[in-house]
Short mmCIF file of C-alpha atoms in Angstrom, two decimals:
data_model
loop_
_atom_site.label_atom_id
_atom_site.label_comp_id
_atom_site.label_asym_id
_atom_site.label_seq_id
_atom_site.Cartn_x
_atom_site.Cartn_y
_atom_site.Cartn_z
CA UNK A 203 51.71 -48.43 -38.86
CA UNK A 204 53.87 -45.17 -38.64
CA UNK A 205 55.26 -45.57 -42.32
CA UNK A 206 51.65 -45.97 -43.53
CA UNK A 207 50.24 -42.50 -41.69
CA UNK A 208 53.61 -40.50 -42.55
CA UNK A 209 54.70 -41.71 -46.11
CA UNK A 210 51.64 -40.20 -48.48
CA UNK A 211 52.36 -36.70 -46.51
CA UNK A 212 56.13 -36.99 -47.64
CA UNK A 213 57.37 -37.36 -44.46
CA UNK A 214 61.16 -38.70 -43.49
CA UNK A 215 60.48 -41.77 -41.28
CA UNK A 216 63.23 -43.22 -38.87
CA UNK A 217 62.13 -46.33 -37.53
CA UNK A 218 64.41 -47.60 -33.78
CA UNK A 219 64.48 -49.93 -31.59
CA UNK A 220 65.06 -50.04 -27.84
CA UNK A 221 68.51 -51.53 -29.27
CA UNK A 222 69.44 -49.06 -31.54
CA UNK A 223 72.76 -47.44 -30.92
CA UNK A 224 72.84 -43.48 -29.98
CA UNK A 225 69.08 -43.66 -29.78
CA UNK A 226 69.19 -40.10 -27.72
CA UNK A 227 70.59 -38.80 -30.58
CA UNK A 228 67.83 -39.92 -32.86
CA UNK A 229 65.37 -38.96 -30.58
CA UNK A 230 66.68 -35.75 -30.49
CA UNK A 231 66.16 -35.22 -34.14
CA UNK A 232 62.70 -35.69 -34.37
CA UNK A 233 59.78 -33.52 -34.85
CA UNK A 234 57.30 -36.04 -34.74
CA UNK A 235 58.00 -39.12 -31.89
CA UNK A 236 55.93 -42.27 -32.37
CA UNK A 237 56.96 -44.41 -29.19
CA UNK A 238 55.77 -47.75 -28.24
CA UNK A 239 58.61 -49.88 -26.63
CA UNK A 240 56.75 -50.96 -23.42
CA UNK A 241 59.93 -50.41 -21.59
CA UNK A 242 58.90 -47.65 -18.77
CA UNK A 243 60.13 -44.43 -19.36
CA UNK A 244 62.72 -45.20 -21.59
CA UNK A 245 63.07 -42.17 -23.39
CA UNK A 246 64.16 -39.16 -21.14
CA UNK A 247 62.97 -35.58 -21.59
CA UNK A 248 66.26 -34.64 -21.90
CA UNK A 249 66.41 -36.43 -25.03
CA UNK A 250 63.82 -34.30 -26.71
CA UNK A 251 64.12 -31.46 -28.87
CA UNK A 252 61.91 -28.54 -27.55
CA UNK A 253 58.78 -28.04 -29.36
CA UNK A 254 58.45 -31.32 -30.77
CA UNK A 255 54.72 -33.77 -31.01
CA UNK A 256 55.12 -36.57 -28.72
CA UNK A 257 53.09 -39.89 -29.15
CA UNK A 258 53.15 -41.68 -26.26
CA UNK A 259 51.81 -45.58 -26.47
CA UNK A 260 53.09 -48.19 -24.96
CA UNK A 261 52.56 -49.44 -21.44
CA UNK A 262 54.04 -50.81 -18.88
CA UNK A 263 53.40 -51.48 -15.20
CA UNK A 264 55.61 -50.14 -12.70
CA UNK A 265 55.78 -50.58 -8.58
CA UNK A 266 54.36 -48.24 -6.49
CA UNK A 267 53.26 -48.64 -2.86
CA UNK A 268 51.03 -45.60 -2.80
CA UNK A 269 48.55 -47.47 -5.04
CA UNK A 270 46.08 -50.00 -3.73
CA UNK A 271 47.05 -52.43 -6.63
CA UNK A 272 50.74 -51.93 -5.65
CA UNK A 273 51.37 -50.77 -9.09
CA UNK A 274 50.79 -48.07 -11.57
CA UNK A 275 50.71 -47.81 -15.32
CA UNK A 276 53.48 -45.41 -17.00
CA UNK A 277 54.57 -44.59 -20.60
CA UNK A 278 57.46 -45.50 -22.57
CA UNK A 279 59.00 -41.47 -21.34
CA UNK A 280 59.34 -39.50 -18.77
CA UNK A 281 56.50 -37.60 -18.78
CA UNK A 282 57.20 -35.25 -16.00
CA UNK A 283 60.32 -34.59 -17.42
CA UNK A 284 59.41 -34.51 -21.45
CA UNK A 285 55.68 -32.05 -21.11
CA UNK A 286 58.37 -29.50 -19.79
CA UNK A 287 59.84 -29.66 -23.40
CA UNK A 288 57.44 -30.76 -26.10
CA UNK A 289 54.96 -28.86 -27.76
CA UNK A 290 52.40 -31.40 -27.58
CA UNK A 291 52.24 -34.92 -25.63
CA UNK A 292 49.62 -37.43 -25.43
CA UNK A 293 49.10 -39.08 -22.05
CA UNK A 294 49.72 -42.25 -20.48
CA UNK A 295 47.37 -44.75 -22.56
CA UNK A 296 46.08 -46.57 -20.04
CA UNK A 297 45.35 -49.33 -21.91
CA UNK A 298 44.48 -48.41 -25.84
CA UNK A 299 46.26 -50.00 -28.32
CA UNK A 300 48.55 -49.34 -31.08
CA UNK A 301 45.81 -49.40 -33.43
CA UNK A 302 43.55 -46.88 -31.46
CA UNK A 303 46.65 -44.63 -31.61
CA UNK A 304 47.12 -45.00 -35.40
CA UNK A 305 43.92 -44.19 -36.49
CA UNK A 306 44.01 -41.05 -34.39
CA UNK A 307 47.12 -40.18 -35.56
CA UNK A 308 45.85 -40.07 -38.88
CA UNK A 309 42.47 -38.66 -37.65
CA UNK A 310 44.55 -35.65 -36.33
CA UNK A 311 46.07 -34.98 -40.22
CA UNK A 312 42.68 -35.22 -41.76
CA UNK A 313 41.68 -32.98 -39.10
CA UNK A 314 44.31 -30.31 -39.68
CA UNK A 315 44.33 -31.22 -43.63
CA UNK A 316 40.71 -29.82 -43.90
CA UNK A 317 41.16 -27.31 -41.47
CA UNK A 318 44.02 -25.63 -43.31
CA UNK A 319 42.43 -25.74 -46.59
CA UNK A 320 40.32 -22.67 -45.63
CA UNK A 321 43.75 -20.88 -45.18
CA UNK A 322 45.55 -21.34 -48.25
CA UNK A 323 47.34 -18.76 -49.94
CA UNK A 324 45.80 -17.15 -53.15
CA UNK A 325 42.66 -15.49 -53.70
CA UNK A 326 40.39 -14.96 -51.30
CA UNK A 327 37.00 -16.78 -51.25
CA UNK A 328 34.51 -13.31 -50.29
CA UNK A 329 31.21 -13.18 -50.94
CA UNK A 330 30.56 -9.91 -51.60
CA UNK A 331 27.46 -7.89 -50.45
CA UNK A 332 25.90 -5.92 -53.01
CA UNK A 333 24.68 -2.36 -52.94
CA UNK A 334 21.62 -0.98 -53.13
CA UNK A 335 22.23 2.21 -55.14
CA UNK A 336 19.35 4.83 -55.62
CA UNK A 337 18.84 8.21 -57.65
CA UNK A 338 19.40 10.57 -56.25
CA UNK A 339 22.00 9.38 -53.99
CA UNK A 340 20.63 9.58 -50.08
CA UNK A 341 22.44 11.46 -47.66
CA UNK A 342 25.48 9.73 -45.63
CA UNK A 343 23.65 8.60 -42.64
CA UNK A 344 20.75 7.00 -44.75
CA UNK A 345 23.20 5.33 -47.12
CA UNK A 346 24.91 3.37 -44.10
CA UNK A 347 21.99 2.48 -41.93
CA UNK A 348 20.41 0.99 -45.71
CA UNK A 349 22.93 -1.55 -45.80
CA UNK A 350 23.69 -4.50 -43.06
CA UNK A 351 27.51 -5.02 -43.23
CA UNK A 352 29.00 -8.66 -42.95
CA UNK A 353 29.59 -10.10 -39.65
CA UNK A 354 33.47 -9.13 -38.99
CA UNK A 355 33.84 -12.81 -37.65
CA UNK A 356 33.11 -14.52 -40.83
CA UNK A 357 35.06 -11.55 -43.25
CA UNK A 358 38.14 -12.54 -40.89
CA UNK A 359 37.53 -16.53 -42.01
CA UNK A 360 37.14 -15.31 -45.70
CA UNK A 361 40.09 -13.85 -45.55
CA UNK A 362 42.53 -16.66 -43.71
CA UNK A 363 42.82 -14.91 -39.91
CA UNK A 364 42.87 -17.44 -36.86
CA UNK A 365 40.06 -17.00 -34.54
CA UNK A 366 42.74 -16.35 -32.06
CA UNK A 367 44.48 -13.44 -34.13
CA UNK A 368 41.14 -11.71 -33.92
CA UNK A 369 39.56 -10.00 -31.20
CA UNK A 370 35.97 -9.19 -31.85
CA UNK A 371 34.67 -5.66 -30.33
CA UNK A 372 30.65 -7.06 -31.29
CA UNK A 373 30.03 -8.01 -34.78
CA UNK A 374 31.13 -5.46 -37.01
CA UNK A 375 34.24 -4.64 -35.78
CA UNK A 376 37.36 -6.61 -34.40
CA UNK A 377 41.65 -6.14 -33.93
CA UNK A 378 43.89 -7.93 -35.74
CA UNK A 379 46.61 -9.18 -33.33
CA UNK A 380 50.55 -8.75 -34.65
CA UNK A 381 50.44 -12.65 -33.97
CA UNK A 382 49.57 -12.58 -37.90
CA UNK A 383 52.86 -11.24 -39.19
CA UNK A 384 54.01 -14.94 -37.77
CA UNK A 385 51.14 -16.69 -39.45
CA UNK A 386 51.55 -14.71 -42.90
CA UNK A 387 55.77 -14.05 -42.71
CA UNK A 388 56.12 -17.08 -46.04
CA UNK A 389 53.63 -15.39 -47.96
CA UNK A 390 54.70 -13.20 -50.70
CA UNK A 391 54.18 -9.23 -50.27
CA UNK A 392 51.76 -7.41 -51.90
CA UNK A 393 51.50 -4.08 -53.50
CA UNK A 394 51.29 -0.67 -51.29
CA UNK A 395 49.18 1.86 -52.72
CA UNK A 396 49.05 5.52 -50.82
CA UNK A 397 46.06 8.00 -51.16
CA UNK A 398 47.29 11.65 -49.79
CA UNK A 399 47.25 15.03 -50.69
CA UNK A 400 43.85 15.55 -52.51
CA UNK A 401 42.15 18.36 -52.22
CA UNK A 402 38.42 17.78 -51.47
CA UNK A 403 36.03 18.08 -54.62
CA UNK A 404 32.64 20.82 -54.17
CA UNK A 405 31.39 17.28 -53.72
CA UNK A 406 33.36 15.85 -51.16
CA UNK A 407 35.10 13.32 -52.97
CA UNK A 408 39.09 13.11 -50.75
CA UNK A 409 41.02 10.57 -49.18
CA UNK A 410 38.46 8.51 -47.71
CA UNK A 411 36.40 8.38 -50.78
CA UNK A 412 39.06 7.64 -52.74
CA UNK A 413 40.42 4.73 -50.79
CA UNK A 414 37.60 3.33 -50.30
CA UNK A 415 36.51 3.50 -53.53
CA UNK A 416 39.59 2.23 -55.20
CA UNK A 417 38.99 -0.80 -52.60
CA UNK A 418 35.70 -1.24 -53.51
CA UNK A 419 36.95 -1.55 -57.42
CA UNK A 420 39.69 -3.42 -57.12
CA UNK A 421 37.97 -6.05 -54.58
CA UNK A 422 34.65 -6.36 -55.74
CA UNK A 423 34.95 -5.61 -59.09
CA UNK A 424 38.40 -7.01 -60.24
CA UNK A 425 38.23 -9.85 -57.73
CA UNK A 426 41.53 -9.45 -56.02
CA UNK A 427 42.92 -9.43 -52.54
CA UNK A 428 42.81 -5.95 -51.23
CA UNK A 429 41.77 -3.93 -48.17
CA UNK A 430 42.09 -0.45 -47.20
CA UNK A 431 43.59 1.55 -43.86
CA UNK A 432 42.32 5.13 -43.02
CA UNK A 433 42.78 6.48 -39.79
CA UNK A 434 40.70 6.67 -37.46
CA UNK A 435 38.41 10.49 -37.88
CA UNK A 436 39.45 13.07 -35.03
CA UNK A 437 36.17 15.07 -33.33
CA UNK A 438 36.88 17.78 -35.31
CA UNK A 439 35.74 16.49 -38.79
CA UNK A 440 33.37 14.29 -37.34
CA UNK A 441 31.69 17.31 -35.57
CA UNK A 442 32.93 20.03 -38.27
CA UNK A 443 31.72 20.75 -41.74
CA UNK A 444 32.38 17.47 -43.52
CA UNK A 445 30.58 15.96 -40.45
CA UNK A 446 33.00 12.75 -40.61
CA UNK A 447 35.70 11.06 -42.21
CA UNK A 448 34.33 7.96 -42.88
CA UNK A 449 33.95 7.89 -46.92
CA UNK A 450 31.08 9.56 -48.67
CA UNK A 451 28.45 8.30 -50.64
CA UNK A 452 28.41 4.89 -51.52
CA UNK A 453 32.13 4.36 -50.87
CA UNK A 454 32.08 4.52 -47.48
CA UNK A 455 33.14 2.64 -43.97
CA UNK A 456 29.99 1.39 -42.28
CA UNK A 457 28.56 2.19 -39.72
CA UNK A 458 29.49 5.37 -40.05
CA UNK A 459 28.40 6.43 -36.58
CA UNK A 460 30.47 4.28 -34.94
CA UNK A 461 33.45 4.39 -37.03
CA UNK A 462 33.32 8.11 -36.63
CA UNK A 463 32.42 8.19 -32.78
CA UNK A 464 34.16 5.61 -31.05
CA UNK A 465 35.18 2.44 -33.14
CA UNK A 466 36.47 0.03 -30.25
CA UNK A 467 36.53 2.48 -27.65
CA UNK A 468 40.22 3.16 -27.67
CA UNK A 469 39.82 7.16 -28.36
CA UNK A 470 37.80 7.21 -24.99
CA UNK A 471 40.57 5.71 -23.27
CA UNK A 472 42.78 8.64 -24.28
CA UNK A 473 40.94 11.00 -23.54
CA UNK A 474 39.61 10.07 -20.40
CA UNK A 475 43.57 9.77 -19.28
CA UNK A 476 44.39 13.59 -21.24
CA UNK A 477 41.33 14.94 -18.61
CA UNK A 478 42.71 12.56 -15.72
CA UNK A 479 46.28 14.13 -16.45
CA UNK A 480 44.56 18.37 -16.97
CA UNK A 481 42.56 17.69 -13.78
CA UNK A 482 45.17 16.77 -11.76
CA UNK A 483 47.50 19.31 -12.75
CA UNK A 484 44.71 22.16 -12.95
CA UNK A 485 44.04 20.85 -9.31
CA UNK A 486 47.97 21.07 -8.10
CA UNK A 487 48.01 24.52 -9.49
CA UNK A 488 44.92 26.11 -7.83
CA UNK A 489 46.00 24.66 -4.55
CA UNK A 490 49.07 25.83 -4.53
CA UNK A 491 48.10 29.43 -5.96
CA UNK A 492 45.56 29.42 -3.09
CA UNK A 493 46.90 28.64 -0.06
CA UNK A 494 50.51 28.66 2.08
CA UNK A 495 52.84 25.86 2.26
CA UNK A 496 51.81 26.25 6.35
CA UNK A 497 47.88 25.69 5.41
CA UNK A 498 48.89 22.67 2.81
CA UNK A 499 50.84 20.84 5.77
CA UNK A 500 47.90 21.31 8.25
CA UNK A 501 45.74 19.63 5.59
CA UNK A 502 48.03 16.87 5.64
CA UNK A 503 49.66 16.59 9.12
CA UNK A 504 46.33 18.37 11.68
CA UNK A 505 46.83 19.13 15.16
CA UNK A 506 45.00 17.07 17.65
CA UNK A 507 44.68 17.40 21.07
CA UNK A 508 48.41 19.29 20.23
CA UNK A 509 49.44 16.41 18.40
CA UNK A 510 50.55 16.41 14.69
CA UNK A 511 49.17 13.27 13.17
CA UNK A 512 49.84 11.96 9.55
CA UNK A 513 45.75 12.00 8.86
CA UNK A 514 43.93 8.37 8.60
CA UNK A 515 42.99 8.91 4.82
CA UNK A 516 46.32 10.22 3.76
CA UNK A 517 48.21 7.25 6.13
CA UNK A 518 46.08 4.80 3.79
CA UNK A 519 47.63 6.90 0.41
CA UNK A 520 51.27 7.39 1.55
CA UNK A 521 51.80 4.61 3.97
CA UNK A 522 53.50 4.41 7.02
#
């Protein structure tokens, strides 16, 4: 039943016995372990190659007084021993079959089969959301807000990310986790393309615009893979004269409000650690400027009753 699950995927199938000479060193050159020898915990973890699948079933029924029947059912391995090493292993049966075990077995590659087909390498399967141009063209502000962007979630599946390599920040923007570069190291590079150095036209048209709109073309238009990176706008763009940095026009990153504001919250975070750090030193320097050494040590250490006491709140700070 092995040979029939493994052979159509072009598999290389050892089959063993409980007989079979240097069997730990078979086992140990498996990536895939089909065991059902009934002969408790036969194969020791020892034996297994880390990171391996481990199919565990056969039965057998073993002595032990701390059961009521006087027995209890174990595998053909050491299970305590082998989960410390495998990548996957199935429990103790407890009582299914070999054929229960087969058809999941081959349950578990039609599973994977059609969940991988969504991640194949070549072009990606986008819908892509159409605009809604007008004449004249609308300011900024009223071109984003007229268009609902995609959900982030389902752009990420378009495009072949893991659920787990993205972390959603609601649902039109996420982080792509550097777990990808594992998931995409086989696949071919593509080609780099750098926007810099333009000088702004009377209309606006810079870096931005250009990116995006070279994304836009080559994407939507020409139908391959492509996406753009621009940096995250600074305050003082986004509350200068250009009044952002998102794009203009209709080649643009939407929303613009939050793309130029706060995106996932991360410039926030800075600065509320660059005021953290000027407070604390702004503080520091005004008390020291202010006052004597002599006044800064009676803060600390006050005299009561004529005796000089590490004060309660600063015991809890500095400790004992």
């Amino acid at each position: 039943m092995t040979c029939f699950c493994a052979m159509p995927l072009h598999a290389t199938v050892t089959t063993c016995h409980s007989k079979t000479a240097n069997l730990d060193e078979e086992i140990s050159k498996g990536d895939i372990l089909v065991v059902a020898t009934c002969q408790p915990e036969m194969a020791k973890g020892e034996w297994i190659k880390p990171g391996v699948i481990f199919i565990n079933y056969g039965i057998s029924y073993v002595p032990d007084d701390t059961k009521p029947s006087g027995g209890k059912i174990v595998g053909d391995v050491a299970y305590s021993e082998a989960k410390e090493r495998v990548g996957f292993i199935t429990p103790v049966p407890d009582g299914v079959g070999p054929m229960t075990m087969a058809m999941l077995m081959q349950s578990t590659v039609e599973s994977a089969k059609c969940f991988l087909k969504k991640f194949k390498p070549g072009k990606w399967p986008i819908q892509y959301t159409k605009l809604n141009l007008k004449t004249p063209v609308p300011s900024d502000i009223d071109v984003s807000r007229s268009h609902k962007p995609k959900p982030i979630g389902d752009l990420a599946q378009e495009i072949g990310l893991f659920s787990e390599e993205v972390k959603l920040h609601g649902e039109t923007k996420a982080k792509v986790l550097l777990s990808v570069l594992k998931h995409l190291k086989l696949q071919p590079y593509g080609r780099y393309m750098v926007v810099t150095g333009i000088t702004p036209t009377p209309l606006g048209e810079g870096e931005s615009t250009t990116t995006i709109g070279l994304m836009q073309a080559i994407g939507a238009h020409l139908h391959q893979n492509v996406f753009a990176c621009v940096q995250q706008p600074s305050q003082g763009p986004t509350f200068g004269i250009k009044g952002g940095a998102a794009g203009g026009g209709y080649s643009k990153v939407i929303p613009m409000e939050e793309f130029n504001l706060h995106l996932t919250g991360d410039i926030h975070i800075i600065t509320a650690a660059n005021n953290l750090v000027a407070a604390a030193i702004d503080a520091g320097i005004f008390h020291e400027l202010t006052q004597t050494d002599k006044a800064l040590f009676n803060h600390l250490v006050p005299s009561v009753n004529g005796v000089e006491k590490l004060s309660d709140i600063k015991s809890k700070g500095y400790g004992d």
